[in-house]
Coordinates of C-alpha atoms in Angstrom, one line a residue:
Chain K
M120 CA 24.9 -51.4 46.3
S121 CA 25.0 -52.9 49.7
D122 CA 24.9 -56.5 48.4
I123 CA 28.3 -56.2 46.6
K124 CA 31.3 -57.3 48.6
V125 CA 33.9 -54.6 48.5
D126 CA 37.5 -55.7 48.3
A127 CA 39.1 -52.3 48.9
V128 CA 38.2 -48.7 49.6
L129 CA 39.9 -45.6 48.1
D130 CA 39.2 -42.1 49.2
I131 CA 40.2 -39.5 46.6
T132 CA 38.2 -36.6 48.0
N133 CA 41.4 -34.7 48.7
E134 CA 42.9 -35.2 45.3
V135 CA 42.7 -33.0 42.2
C136 CA 42.7 -33.9 38.5
P137 CA 44.6 -35.8 37.1
M138 CA 45.6 -37.4 40.5
T139 CA 42.0 -38.5 41.1
F140 CA 42.1 -41.0 38.3
V141 CA 45.9 -41.8 38.6
K142 CA 45.3 -42.9 42.2
T143 CA 42.2 -44.9 41.2
K144 CA 44.2 -46.6 38.4
L145 CA 47.1 -47.4 40.6
K146 CA 44.8 -49.0 43.2
L147 CA 43.0 -51.0 40.5
E148 CA 46.4 -52.3 39.2
T149 CA 47.0 -54.0 42.6
M150 CA 43.7 -55.8 42.3
E151 CA 42.4 -58.8 40.3
P152 CA 39.8 -58.7 37.5
G153 CA 36.4 -59.1 38.9
Q154 CA 37.3 -57.6 42.3
H155 CA 35.5 -54.6 43.6
L156 CA 36.9 -51.2 44.6
E157 CA 34.9 -48.6 46.4
V158 CA 36.0 -45.1 45.3
V159 CA 34.9 -42.1 47.3
L160 CA 35.1 -38.9 45.3
C161 CA 33.7 -35.3 45.3
D162 CA 31.1 -33.8 43.2
G163 CA 32.1 -31.7 40.1
E164 CA 35.3 -32.2 38.1
P165 CA 36.3 -35.6 39.7
L166 CA 32.8 -36.9 38.9
R167 CA 33.0 -35.8 35.3
N168 CA 36.3 -37.4 34.7
V169 CA 36.7 -40.5 36.9
P170 CA 33.6 -42.5 35.8
R171 CA 34.4 -41.6 32.1
S172 CA 38.0 -42.7 32.4
L173 CA 37.0 -45.9 34.2
K174 CA 34.6 -46.8 31.5
E175 CA 37.2 -46.0 28.8
E176 CA 39.7 -48.4 30.4
G177 CA 37.2 -51.2 30.5
H178 CA 36.2 -51.2 34.1
K179 CA 32.5 -51.3 35.2
I180 CA 30.7 -49.1 37.7
V181 CA 28.3 -51.6 39.3
G182 CA 27.0 -49.4 42.1
T183 CA 26.7 -45.8 43.2
K184 CA 25.7 -43.9 46.3
K185 CA 25.4 -40.2 46.9
E186 CA 26.2 -38.8 50.3
G187 CA 25.9 -35.0 50.4
N188 CA 28.5 -33.7 47.9
R189 CA 30.3 -37.0 47.9
F190 CA 29.8 -40.0 45.7
H191 CA 30.7 -43.7 46.4
L192 CA 31.3 -45.7 43.2
I193 CA 31.7 -49.5 43.3
V194 CA 34.1 -50.4 40.5
E195 CA 34.5 -53.9 39.2
K196 CA 37.9 -54.3 37.7
G197 CA 37.9 -55.2 34.1
M198 CA 40.1 -57.8 32.3
Chain S
M74 CA 60.0 3.4 17.2
L75 CA 57.9 3.2 14.1
D76 CA 59.6 2.3 10.9
H77 CA 58.4 1.5 7.4
Y78 CA 58.9 -0.9 4.6
I79 CA 62.1 -0.1 2.8
E80 CA 60.3 -0.5 -0.5
D81 CA 56.8 0.9 -1.3
E82 CA 54.1 -1.7 -1.1
K83 CA 53.2 -1.2 -4.7
D84 CA 56.7 -2.3 -5.8
K85 CA 57.1 -5.3 -8.0
V86 CA 59.7 -8.0 -8.2
E87 CA 60.3 -10.7 -10.8
V88 CA 59.8 -14.1 -9.5
T89 CA 60.2 -17.5 -11.2
V90 CA 57.5 -19.3 -9.3
P91 CA 53.7 -19.2 -9.9
V92 CA 51.6 -17.9 -6.9
I93 CA 47.9 -18.5 -6.5
G94 CA 46.0 -17.2 -9.6
K95 CA 49.2 -15.7 -11.1
S96 CA 51.9 -17.2 -13.3
A97 CA 55.6 -16.6 -12.7
G98 CA 56.8 -13.2 -13.8
V99 CA 56.8 -9.6 -12.6
L100 CA 54.5 -9.6 -9.6
S101 CA 53.5 -6.9 -7.1
F102 CA 54.0 -7.3 -3.4
N103 CA 50.3 -7.6 -3.0
D104 CA 50.1 -10.5 -5.6
L105 CA 52.8 -12.2 -3.7
K106 CA 51.1 -11.7 -0.4
T107 CA 48.0 -13.2 -1.8
G108 CA 50.0 -16.2 -2.7
G109 CA 51.5 -16.7 0.7
Y110 CA 54.7 -14.8 0.2
I111 CA 54.5 -11.9 2.6
K112 CA 56.9 -8.9 2.3
Q113 CA 59.0 -8.1 5.4
R114 CA 60.4 -4.8 6.5
Q115 CA 63.8 -6.0 5.3
K116 CA 64.8 -5.4 1.7
D117 CA 64.2 -8.4 -0.6
K118 CA 63.0 -10.6 2.3
F119 CA 59.7 -12.3 2.5
T120 CA 57.9 -14.6 4.9
V121 CA 56.7 -17.8 3.3
R122 CA 53.5 -19.1 4.8
C123 CA 53.2 -22.9 4.8
M124 CA 49.8 -24.4 4.7
V125 CA 49.0 -26.5 7.8
P126 CA 45.3 -27.3 7.7
G127 CA 43.8 -27.7 11.2
G128 CA 47.3 -27.5 12.7
R129 CA 48.1 -31.0 11.8
L130 CA 51.6 -31.2 10.5
P131 CA 52.9 -34.6 9.4
I132 CA 56.5 -35.2 10.6
K133 CA 57.7 -35.6 7.0
K134 CA 56.5 -32.1 6.1
M135 CA 57.8 -30.7 9.4
K136 CA 61.3 -32.0 8.6
K137 CA 61.2 -30.6 5.1
I138 CA 60.1 -27.2 6.4
A139 CA 62.9 -27.3 8.9
E140 CA 65.4 -28.1 6.2
V141 CA 64.1 -25.4 3.9
A142 CA 64.0 -22.8 6.7
E143 CA 67.6 -23.6 7.7
K144 CA 68.8 -23.3 4.1
Y145 CA 66.9 -20.2 2.9
G146 CA 65.4 -18.6 6.0
A147 CA 66.5 -17.7 9.5
D148 CA 67.1 -19.9 12.6
Y149 CA 63.5 -20.2 13.5
V150 CA 60.0 -20.6 12.1
H151 CA 56.9 -18.7 13.3
I152 CA 53.7 -20.5 14.2
S153 CA 50.9 -18.2 13.0
I154 CA 47.8 -17.5 15.0
R155 CA 45.9 -19.6 12.3
Q156 CA 48.2 -22.6 12.8
S157 CA 50.3 -22.0 9.7
V158 CA 54.1 -22.4 9.9
E159 CA 55.8 -19.4 8.5
I160 CA 59.4 -19.3 7.3
P161 CA 60.7 -15.7 7.7
Y162 CA 63.7 -14.1 5.9
V163 CA 63.4 -15.8 2.6
D164 CA 65.0 -13.8 -0.3
Y165 CA 62.6 -13.6 -3.2
H166 CA 65.3 -14.8 -5.6
N167 CA 65.0 -18.2 -3.8
F168 CA 61.2 -18.6 -4.1
D169 CA 61.4 -21.2 -6.9
K170 CA 63.8 -23.3 -4.9
V171 CA 61.8 -22.9 -1.7
A172 CA 58.6 -23.9 -3.4
A173 CA 60.2 -26.8 -5.3
E174 CA 61.9 -28.2 -2.2
L175 CA 58.8 -27.9 0.0
S176 CA 56.8 -29.7 -2.7
E177 CA 59.1 -32.7 -2.4
A178 CA 57.2 -33.4 0.9
D179 CA 53.9 -32.2 -0.7
Q180 CA 54.1 -29.1 1.5
K181 CA 52.1 -26.3 0.0
V182 CA 52.4 -22.5 0.4
A183 CA 49.2 -21.0 1.9
S184 CA 47.4 -17.8 0.9
C185 CA 46.5 -14.4 2.1
G186 CA 44.0 -11.9 0.7
P187 CA 40.3 -12.0 -0.2
R188 CA 39.6 -15.7 -0.4
V189 CA 38.7 -18.8 1.6
R190 CA 41.6 -19.5 3.9
V191 CA 43.0 -22.7 5.3
P192 CA 40.6 -23.9 8.0
T193 CA 41.8 -24.1 11.6
A194 CA 40.7 -26.8 14.0
C195 CA 41.2 -28.6 17.3
S196 CA 42.5 -32.1 17.4
G197 CA 38.9 -33.5 17.3
C198 CA 37.3 -36.7 18.3
E199 CA 40.1 -39.0 17.1
Y200 CA 42.0 -38.8 20.4
N201 CA 40.7 -35.8 22.3
P202 CA 38.5 -37.0 25.2
N203 CA 36.1 -34.1 24.8
G204 CA 35.9 -34.3 21.0
L205 CA 32.5 -34.9 19.5
S206 CA 33.2 -34.4 15.8
D207 CA 35.9 -35.3 13.3
T208 CA 37.3 -31.8 13.0
Q209 CA 40.5 -33.0 11.3
G210 CA 38.7 -35.0 8.6
L211 CA 36.4 -32.0 7.8
T212 CA 39.3 -29.6 7.8
K213 CA 41.0 -31.7 5.1
L214 CA 37.8 -32.0 3.1
V215 CA 37.1 -28.3 3.2
N216 CA 40.6 -27.3 2.5
D217 CA 40.9 -29.6 -0.5
K218 CA 37.6 -28.3 -1.9
F219 CA 37.5 -24.6 -1.0
F220 CA 41.0 -23.4 -0.3
G221 CA 41.7 -20.2 -2.3
A222 CA 38.1 -19.7 -3.6
E223 CA 37.8 -15.9 -4.2
C224 CA 35.5 -13.8 -2.0
N225 CA 34.9 -10.1 -1.3
H226 CA 37.3 -10.2 1.6
K227 CA 39.0 -12.8 3.7
F228 CA 36.9 -15.8 4.6
K229 CA 38.0 -17.8 7.7
T230 CA 36.6 -21.1 8.7
S231 CA 37.2 -23.3 11.7
F232 CA 36.1 -26.5 13.3
S233 CA 35.8 -27.1 17.1
G234 CA 35.0 -30.6 18.3
C235 CA 33.0 -29.5 21.4
P236 CA 31.4 -26.5 23.1
I237 CA 34.7 -25.6 24.8
D238 CA 35.3 -24.1 21.3
C239 CA 39.1 -24.0 21.3
A240 CA 38.9 -23.2 17.5
R241 CA 36.9 -20.0 18.4
T242 CA 34.0 -20.7 16.0
S243 CA 32.2 -17.6 17.2
E244 CA 35.1 -15.5 15.8
M245 CA 35.1 -17.0 12.3
D246 CA 33.3 -15.9 9.1
L247 CA 31.8 -19.4 9.0
A248 CA 32.5 -22.2 11.4
F249 CA 31.3 -25.5 12.8
Q250 CA 31.2 -26.8 16.4
G251 CA 30.6 -30.4 17.3
A252 CA 27.5 -31.2 19.4
V253 CA 25.6 -34.3 20.6
F254 CA 22.0 -34.3 21.8
P255 CA 21.7 -36.5 24.9
E256 CA 18.9 -39.0 25.1
W257 CA 17.8 -40.7 28.2
E258 CA 16.6 -44.4 28.4
E259 CA 14.6 -44.8 31.5
E260 CA 14.9 -48.6 31.8
K261 CA 18.7 -48.4 32.1
C262 CA 18.7 -45.6 34.7
T263 CA 19.5 -46.6 38.3
G264 CA 18.8 -43.1 39.7
C265 CA 22.4 -42.7 40.8
R266 CA 22.4 -38.9 40.3
I267 CA 25.9 -38.8 38.7
C268 CA 24.7 -37.1 35.6
A269 CA 23.0 -34.3 37.5
S270 CA 26.3 -33.7 39.3
A271 CA 28.4 -34.1 36.2
C272 CA 26.4 -31.5 34.1
Q273 CA 28.2 -28.1 34.3
E274 CA 25.3 -26.2 32.8
D275 CA 22.6 -27.1 35.4
A276 CA 20.7 -28.7 32.6
I277 CA 20.1 -31.9 34.5
H278 CA 18.4 -31.9 37.9
D279 CA 17.9 -35.1 39.9
H280 CA 14.5 -36.1 41.1
P281 CA 14.5 -35.7 44.9
E282 CA 13.0 -39.2 45.5
T283 CA 14.0 -41.4 42.5
G284 CA 17.3 -39.7 41.6
E285 CA 16.2 -39.9 37.9
P286 CA 17.3 -37.0 35.7
I287 CA 15.1 -34.1 34.8
F288 CA 16.4 -32.6 31.6
Y289 CA 16.2 -28.8 30.8
Q290 CA 17.1 -28.7 27.1
D291 CA 17.2 -24.9 27.0
K292 CA 20.3 -25.0 29.2
C293 CA 22.1 -27.9 27.4
L294 CA 25.2 -27.1 25.4
Y295 CA 25.3 -30.6 23.9
C296 CA 28.7 -31.4 25.3
A297 CA 28.0 -35.1 26.2
D298 CA 29.4 -34.9 29.8
C299 CA 26.2 -36.7 30.9
I300 CA 26.7 -39.5 28.4
R301 CA 30.3 -40.0 29.4
A302 CA 29.6 -39.9 33.1
C303 CA 26.7 -42.3 33.2
P304 CA 27.7 -45.7 34.6
T305 CA 24.9 -47.6 33.1
E306 CA 24.6 -46.1 29.5
A307 CA 21.2 -44.7 30.3
W308 CA 22.3 -41.4 28.6
V309 CA 23.1 -42.1 25.0
S310 CA 23.9 -40.1 21.9
G311 CA 20.9 -38.8 20.0
K312 CA 21.3 -36.6 17.0
T313 CA 24.9 -35.5 16.5
G314 CA 26.3 -32.9 14.2
H315 CA 27.5 -29.3 14.2
I316 CA 26.4 -25.9 15.5
V317 CA 26.9 -23.5 12.6
R318 CA 28.1 -19.9 13.4
I319 CA 28.4 -17.1 10.9
G320 CA 29.7 -13.6 10.7
G321 CA 32.2 -13.5 13.4
K322 CA 35.6 -11.8 13.1
H323 CA 38.4 -10.5 15.2
G324 CA 40.5 -7.4 14.5
R325 CA 40.0 -3.9 15.8
H326 CA 36.3 -4.2 15.8
P327 CA 35.4 -7.8 16.4
F328 CA 32.0 -9.4 15.8
K329 CA 30.6 -12.4 17.7
G330 CA 29.2 -14.8 15.1
S331 CA 25.5 -15.8 15.1
V332 CA 24.2 -19.4 15.5
V333 CA 22.2 -20.1 12.3
A334 CA 21.8 -23.9 12.4
K335 CA 22.0 -26.7 14.9
F336 CA 23.0 -30.4 14.3
V337 CA 23.9 -30.1 10.6
S338 CA 25.6 -33.3 9.5
D339 CA 29.2 -33.7 8.1
Q340 CA 27.6 -34.2 4.7
D341 CA 25.9 -30.8 4.9
V342 CA 29.2 -29.0 5.5
P343 CA 30.4 -28.6 1.9
A344 CA 27.0 -27.4 0.7
I345 CA 26.8 -24.9 3.5
I346 CA 30.1 -23.4 2.7
E347 CA 29.4 -23.3 -1.1
K348 CA 26.0 -21.7 -0.6
T349 CA 27.3 -19.2 1.9
V350 CA 30.2 -18.1 -0.3
E351 CA 27.8 -17.8 -3.2
W352 CA 25.5 -15.5 -1.1
Y353 CA 28.4 -13.5 0.2
N354 CA 29.9 -12.8 -3.3
K355 CA 26.5 -11.9 -4.7
H356 CA 25.5 -9.5 -2.0
G357 CA 28.9 -8.0 -1.5
V358 CA 29.3 -6.8 -5.1
G359 CA 30.2 -3.1 -5.3
K360 CA 30.8 -2.9 -1.6
G361 CA 34.6 -3.3 -1.7
R362 CA 36.4 -5.4 0.9
I363 CA 33.5 -6.2 3.1
R364 CA 33.4 -9.1 5.6
I365 CA 30.4 -11.3 5.6
G366 CA 29.6 -10.3 9.2
T367 CA 29.4 -6.6 8.2
L368 CA 27.1 -7.6 5.3
L369 CA 24.9 -9.6 7.6
R370 CA 24.5 -6.6 9.9
E371 CA 22.9 -4.6 7.2
E372 CA 19.1 -4.3 7.2
G373 CA 17.3 -7.4 6.0
M374 CA 20.5 -9.3 5.2
M375 CA 20.1 -12.0 7.9
Q376 CA 16.7 -12.9 6.4
S377 CA 18.2 -12.9 2.9
Y378 CA 20.9 -15.3 4.0
M379 CA 18.5 -17.6 5.8
E380 CA 16.3 -17.7 2.7
Q381 CA 19.4 -18.7 0.6
M382 CA 20.2 -21.4 3.1
K383 CA 16.8 -22.9 3.7
D384 CA 17.2 -25.8 1.3
V385 CA 20.5 -26.7 3.0
F386 CA 19.7 -26.1 6.6
K387 CA 16.1 -27.4 6.3
D388 CA 14.7 -28.2 9.8
K389 CA 18.1 -27.5 11.3
A390 CA 17.8 -23.8 10.7
V391 CA 17.6 -21.5 13.8
K392 CA 14.4 -19.4 13.7
D393 CA 15.0 -15.7 13.2
P394 CA 18.7 -15.6 14.1
K395 CA 20.2 -12.3 15.3
P396 CA 22.8 -10.5 13.2
P397 CA 26.5 -10.8 14.3
L398 CA 27.1 -8.7 17.4
E399 CA 29.8 -6.0 17.5
I400 CA 32.1 -6.3 20.5
N401 CA 34.0 -3.3 21.7
I402 CA 37.5 -4.3 22.8
Q403 CA 38.9 -0.8 22.8
E404 CA 37.6 0.3 26.2

């Protein structure tokens, strides 16, 4: 995941559902298709819902990294 | 304060509308109840139970029910525990008008009594993010084919789209819960460990070095969280279908239904209901109003049922299922 240039970073570790995805979605709306957003999120519920919702809305998760109970997702904005 | 019906339950009234299995004429309160016209405490007043399979009520029917309720009922309707819309305070002299006006929107009156009831269901896979099966489609199919079929006692069915089981399949006489078996494709896996964290049942562990999933099938509830969470489509849907539960009920002495088959297909559902009702009616003869769960708890009956179902369940049958379990809610 280190070889992908990240355009923005969003930390949602202090958010709860549904704000986890709402914040991610709002951030992605400010970006261009093809750009990369690094999302930092917690284990458990956010991890069950955020990747699923990203896929459903046509974005692509191109990289992942686990750090303790946190995950970093590199999201490529869809069209 | 405890009070009683003004009239005796055995009383009869003359109605000009046919109810299930009976033509118009002098009908007892029990006949009327069977047909979905339920006697209230108040003299001459009945509650009319409108059929709403799976809780899906088209706007056209909803408007008609509102119109009829306003005209012949009170200033509210009641949503029953089984998703029917009930119109209280209807005078029996108006039954024919109520039935005729409801039928203008193709709204049918539901039933009560010893028969296959209108199925209940969650919203299903059409738009519910957790949904794994087409609960609404199956509800319609089952209601069209089996509604009103006579049994020894009430026979309740339901459809849940996933293991969260909002439609309470473990409390039904016979019910179906959507399930998906996850399959892992090694070449697509990047070892990101997301599936192991997403799984709520501890059925997926991540390999300490590679991050690849280690799957413990005995813990899996077939909810598909891993499939949805996987960024690279390494987890995919394998066999999909329904978990079948039988013999549950609520009431004063509830039973928890037993799982008797796993991953039966949509196409299997009508045959499962047909064969189950056939077995139920055959073995309940002479036993009065007996629920299928009570029957299945009798010695040897679980085996007899599984024998009846072997050609339908085939390799999807659960081996030696336990009888329904009585649950004490009184202490």
